[in-house]
Amino acid sequence: FRDTYLDIPFDVSEVLFICTANTLDSIPRPLLDRMEIIQLSGYTSDEKLAIGRKYLVPKSMEKHGLTKNEIKYTPAILRKIADEYAREAGVRNFEKSLHKINRKVALSLVENKMESLPVVIDEKLLLEYLGQPIFVEDEILKADRPGMAIGLAWTSMGGDTLIIEAQNTPGKGEIKLTGQLGEVMQESASIAYTYIKAHATEHKIDPSWFEHNAIHLHVPEGATPKDGPSAGVTMAVALYSLVTGQVMAPNLAMTGELTLKGKVMPIGGLKEKVLAARRNKIEAIIIPQFNKRDLDKLDEGLKKGITFHLVGSVEEVLAIAFPDDAKRPAMQPVAATAPQPNTSEIAAISAAVAQAVREALGGR
């Protein structure tokens, strides 16, 4: 290999190249085909805690000239930093938070502001050094109204939960999508809407409802671009919840690609999505049955406390999301009534027109 800038030949026949990327899309396909791909999942809270105690804390303390006799972190505080200040898939922000704390402690020691040693980092000091938590319990997503559903998504920074909202207004069956949705996600919304509309009668839904209502489907955090097919079943549940007026089962999240015939197809990034569900106190997750092998590979500690529902069709999804759906009465037909004219207004308008005509004709 001859370097372009140095113009010096190198023997690279025995060199092993290791490349990293957040997403495989960023690597040219011809190069990617010649690589062995090793995918690394995000860390759990327990894994972050272990990495922090064994590596990050000692490394940061040494960097800032601190010793064990001068500063002390408890496991509870390290977990709090990981959960409330550094929820990303890796530990980069976790390490930055430790650096920030250690810098301020080192400065206080130099200025002789510390009365006793070691400085034990507690919640009060954590708030003073790092400010208000970035992630708080109040931000846990809940689908507590008709037209809402909770989905699980994969991003380059790890797993994430997303809420999908649907609202109807008077219209003629239009559907509007907002929230910076990519083309694939827009297609998923269209598929979900078509399926619910096509199977309305089977679910005791009056088909004329779609003829007199327009639907607005929105995914919050509109400044963040979103794409991918795995939100298909979530969109179907949100639309079904809106049309039937039901609230989805609590503490439930879902992921899966939806086909036009109602099949639930496999998804990727299951571990990251389960991690995101745990952070949001999710107790049950709906996943495609094709992802059973991925589920079996997950650590038992990661799956503990979560019920997994393996499904193959959207009908199974709706049965889990709306357990009382069978007891729901059929919808009453939506009457297409034309607005009745107001006779008093018509009379007043006629009189005004007649008066204008008489004045124009000079009173004749």
PDB file of C-alpha atoms in Angstrom, residues 14-138:
ATOM      1  CA  GLU A  14      -0.190  -8.793   8.142  1.00  0.00           C
ATOM      2  CA  VAL A  15      -2.177  -5.827   9.453  1.00  0.00           C
ATOM      3  CA  LEU A  16      -5.582  -6.294  11.099  1.00  0.00           C
ATOM      4  CA  PHE A  17      -7.864  -3.311  10.574  1.00  0.00           C
ATOM      5  CA  ILE A  18     -10.535  -2.588  13.190  1.00  0.00           C
ATOM      6  CA  CYS A  19     -13.202  -0.078  12.207  1.00  0.00           C
ATOM      7  CA  THR A  20     -16.010   1.331  14.358  1.00  0.00           C
ATOM      8  CA  ALA A  21     -19.303   2.955  13.444  1.00  0.00           C
ATOM      9  CA  ASN A  22     -22.565   3.814  15.156  1.00  0.00           C
ATOM     10  CA  THR A  23     -24.558   2.519  12.204  1.00  0.00           C
ATOM     11  CA  LEU A  24     -23.678   0.193   9.335  1.00  0.00           C
ATOM     12  CA  ASP A  25     -25.243   2.662   6.887  1.00  0.00           C
ATOM     13  CA  SER A  26     -22.224   4.934   7.295  1.00  0.00           C
ATOM     14  CA  ILE A  27     -19.837   2.334   5.788  1.00  0.00           C
ATOM     15  CA  PRO A  28     -19.638   1.941   1.976  1.00  0.00           C
ATOM     16  CA  ARG A  29     -21.220  -1.334   0.931  1.00  0.00           C
ATOM     17  CA  PRO A  30     -18.198  -2.724  -1.013  1.00  0.00           C
ATOM     18  CA  LEU A  31     -16.043  -2.213   2.085  1.00  0.00           C
ATOM     19  CA  LEU A  32     -18.692  -3.626   4.417  1.00  0.00           C
ATOM     20  CA  ASP A  33     -18.919  -6.844   2.371  1.00  0.00           C
ATOM     21  CA  ARG A  34     -15.220  -7.470   3.033  1.00  0.00           C
ATOM     22  CA  MET A  35     -15.544  -7.079   6.797  1.00  0.00           C
ATOM     23  CA  GLU A  36     -16.527  -9.370   9.616  1.00  0.00           C
ATOM     24  CA  ILE A  37     -19.275  -7.553  11.484  1.00  0.00           C
ATOM     25  CA  ILE A  38     -19.281  -7.664  15.291  1.00  0.00           C
ATOM     26  CA  GLN A  39     -22.289  -5.914  16.807  1.00  0.00           C
ATOM     27  CA  LEU A  40     -21.949  -4.654  20.390  1.00  0.00           C
ATOM     28  CA  SER A  41     -25.126  -4.040  22.388  1.00  0.00           C
ATOM     29  CA  GLY A  42     -25.633  -1.294  24.941  1.00  0.00           C
ATOM     30  CA  TYR A  43     -24.787  -1.714  28.602  1.00  0.00           C
ATOM     31  CA  THR A  44     -27.302  -2.469  31.343  1.00  0.00           C
ATOM     32  CA  SER A  45     -27.342  -0.423  34.564  1.00  0.00           C
ATOM     33  CA  ASP A  46     -25.536  -3.231  36.387  1.00  0.00           C
ATOM     34  CA  GLU A  47     -22.848  -3.362  33.704  1.00  0.00           C
ATOM     35  CA  LYS A  48     -22.375   0.405  33.848  1.00  0.00           C
ATOM     36  CA  LEU A  49     -22.099   0.198  37.626  1.00  0.00           C
ATOM     37  CA  ALA A  50     -19.390  -2.485  37.396  1.00  0.00           C
ATOM     38  CA  ILE A  51     -17.447  -0.564  34.709  1.00  0.00           C
ATOM     39  CA  GLY A  52     -17.699   2.613  36.759  1.00  0.00           C
ATOM     40  CA  ARG A  53     -16.436   1.034  39.989  1.00  0.00           C
ATOM     41  CA  LYS A  54     -13.583  -0.960  38.439  1.00  0.00           C
ATOM     42  CA  TYR A  55     -12.331   1.356  35.714  1.00  0.00           C
ATOM     43  CA  LEU A  56     -13.925   4.773  35.310  1.00  0.00           C
ATOM     44  CA  VAL A  57     -13.771   5.998  38.912  1.00  0.00           C
ATOM     45  CA  PRO A  58     -10.094   5.027  39.510  1.00  0.00           C
ATOM     46  CA  LYS A  59      -9.108   6.411  36.096  1.00  0.00           C
ATOM     47  CA  SER A  60     -10.889   9.732  36.697  1.00  0.00           C
ATOM     48  CA  MET A  61      -9.520  10.059  40.242  1.00  0.00           C
ATOM     49  CA  GLU A  62      -5.963   9.539  39.018  1.00  0.00           C
ATOM     50  CA  LYS A  63      -6.466  12.040  36.214  1.00  0.00           C
ATOM     51  CA  HIS A  64      -7.558  14.721  38.695  1.00  0.00           C
ATOM     52  CA  GLY A  65      -4.976  13.925  41.390  1.00  0.00           C
ATOM     53  CA  LEU A  66      -7.427  12.468  43.901  1.00  0.00           C
ATOM     54  CA  THR A  67      -7.026   9.469  46.203  1.00  0.00           C
ATOM     55  CA  LYS A  68      -9.422   7.114  47.961  1.00  0.00           C
ATOM     56  CA  ASN A  69      -8.869   9.072  51.180  1.00  0.00           C
ATOM     57  CA  GLU A  70     -10.144  12.249  49.532  1.00  0.00           C
ATOM     58  CA  ILE A  71     -13.285  11.178  47.634  1.00  0.00           C
ATOM     59  CA  LYS A  72     -15.684   8.267  47.820  1.00  0.00           C
ATOM     60  CA  TYR A  73     -18.502   7.082  45.572  1.00  0.00           C
ATOM     61  CA  THR A  74     -21.205   4.709  46.818  1.00  0.00           C
ATOM     62  CA  PRO A  75     -22.798   2.124  44.482  1.00  0.00           C
ATOM     63  CA  ALA A  76     -26.158   3.889  44.870  1.00  0.00           C
ATOM     64  CA  ILE A  77     -24.696   7.194  43.664  1.00  0.00           C
ATOM     65  CA  LEU A  78     -22.937   5.567  40.706  1.00  0.00           C
ATOM     66  CA  ARG A  79     -26.192   3.919  39.676  1.00  0.00           C
ATOM     67  CA  LYS A  80     -27.994   7.246  40.048  1.00  0.00           C
ATOM     68  CA  ILE A  81     -25.444   8.914  37.753  1.00  0.00           C
ATOM     69  CA  ALA A  82     -25.886   6.148  35.165  1.00  0.00           C
ATOM     70  CA  ASP A  83     -29.704   6.228  35.295  1.00  0.00           C
ATOM     71  CA  GLU A  84     -30.361   9.969  35.592  1.00  0.00           C
ATOM     72  CA  TYR A  85     -27.417  11.626  33.853  1.00  0.00           C
ATOM     73  CA  ALA A  86     -26.015   9.076  31.369  1.00  0.00           C
ATOM     74  CA  ARG A  87     -28.626   6.813  29.837  1.00  0.00           C
ATOM     75  CA  GLU A  88     -26.889   6.327  26.507  1.00  0.00           C
ATOM     76  CA  ALA A  89     -25.865   2.877  25.265  1.00  0.00           C
ATOM     77  CA  GLY A  90     -22.198   3.387  26.216  1.00  0.00           C
ATOM     78  CA  VAL A  91     -20.429   5.033  29.156  1.00  0.00           C
ATOM     79  CA  ARG A  92     -19.033   8.198  27.549  1.00  0.00           C
ATOM     80  CA  ASN A  93     -21.386  10.574  29.356  1.00  0.00           C
ATOM     81  CA  PHE A  94     -20.984   8.508  32.516  1.00  0.00           C
ATOM     82  CA  GLU A  95     -17.237   9.189  32.425  1.00  0.00           C
ATOM     83  CA  LYS A  96     -17.792  12.877  31.641  1.00  0.00           C
ATOM     84  CA  SER A  97     -20.037  13.167  34.706  1.00  0.00           C
ATOM     85  CA  LEU A  98     -17.332  11.633  36.905  1.00  0.00           C
ATOM     86  CA  HIS A  99     -14.746  14.027  35.462  1.00  0.00           C
ATOM     87  CA  LYS A 100     -16.999  16.977  36.234  1.00  0.00           C
ATOM     88  CA  ILE A 101     -17.485  15.893  39.849  1.00  0.00           C
ATOM     89  CA  ASN A 102     -13.785  15.180  40.399  1.00  0.00           C
ATOM     90  CA  ARG A 103     -12.727  18.526  38.919  1.00  0.00           C
ATOM     91  CA  LYS A 104     -14.948  20.412  41.339  1.00  0.00           C
ATOM     92  CA  VAL A 105     -13.847  18.316  44.320  1.00  0.00           C
ATOM     93  CA  ALA A 106     -10.176  18.826  43.413  1.00  0.00           C
ATOM     94  CA  LEU A 107     -10.729  22.579  43.160  1.00  0.00           C
ATOM     95  CA  SER A 108     -12.438  22.656  46.556  1.00  0.00           C
ATOM     96  CA  LEU A 109      -9.526  20.734  48.106  1.00  0.00           C
ATOM     97  CA  VAL A 110      -7.016  23.188  46.664  1.00  0.00           C
ATOM     98  CA  GLU A 111      -9.044  26.107  48.016  1.00  0.00           C
ATOM     99  CA  ASN A 112      -9.330  24.341  51.418  1.00  0.00           C
ATOM    100  CA  LYS A 113     -13.141  24.413  51.333  1.00  0.00           C
ATOM    101  CA  MET A 114     -13.555  20.807  52.515  1.00  0.00           C
ATOM    102  CA  GLU A 115     -13.896  20.455  56.296  1.00  0.00           C
ATOM    103  CA  SER A 116     -13.550  16.671  56.455  1.00  0.00           C
ATOM    104  CA  LEU A 117     -12.222  13.874  54.278  1.00  0.00           C
ATOM    105  CA  PRO A 118     -13.054  11.773  52.418  1.00  0.00           C
ATOM    106  CA  VAL A 119     -15.699  13.699  50.507  1.00  0.00           C
ATOM    107  CA  VAL A 120     -18.603  11.259  50.204  1.00  0.00           C
ATOM    108  CA  ILE A 121     -20.626  12.038  47.105  1.00  0.00           C
ATOM    109  CA  ASP A 122     -24.303  12.023  48.114  1.00  0.00           C
ATOM    110  CA  GLU A 123     -27.479  13.236  46.419  1.00  0.00           C
ATOM    111  CA  LYS A 124     -27.006  16.792  47.672  1.00  0.00           C
ATOM    112  CA  LEU A 125     -23.475  17.059  46.286  1.00  0.00           C
ATOM    113  CA  LEU A 126     -24.537  15.313  43.086  1.00  0.00           C
ATOM    114  CA  LEU A 127     -27.181  17.970  42.527  1.00  0.00           C
ATOM    115  CA  GLU A 128     -24.648  20.707  43.277  1.00  0.00           C
ATOM    116  CA  TYR A 129     -21.982  19.359  40.920  1.00  0.00           C
ATOM    117  CA  LEU A 130     -24.088  18.011  38.019  1.00  0.00           C
ATOM    118  CA  GLY A 131     -27.238  20.093  38.300  1.00  0.00           C
ATOM    119  CA  GLN A 132     -30.756  18.787  37.830  1.00  0.00           C
ATOM    120  CA  PRO A 133     -31.065  15.214  36.461  1.00  0.00           C
ATOM    121  CA  ILE A 134     -31.438  14.950  32.698  1.00  0.00           C
ATOM    122  CA  PHE A 135     -33.760  11.955  32.984  1.00  0.00           C
ATOM    123  CA  VAL A 136     -36.384  11.961  35.754  1.00  0.00           C
ATOM    124  CA  GLU A 137     -39.228   9.676  36.746  1.00  0.00           C
ATOM    125  CA  ASP A 138     -41.794  12.252  35.589  1.00  0.00           C
TER     126      ASP A 138
END
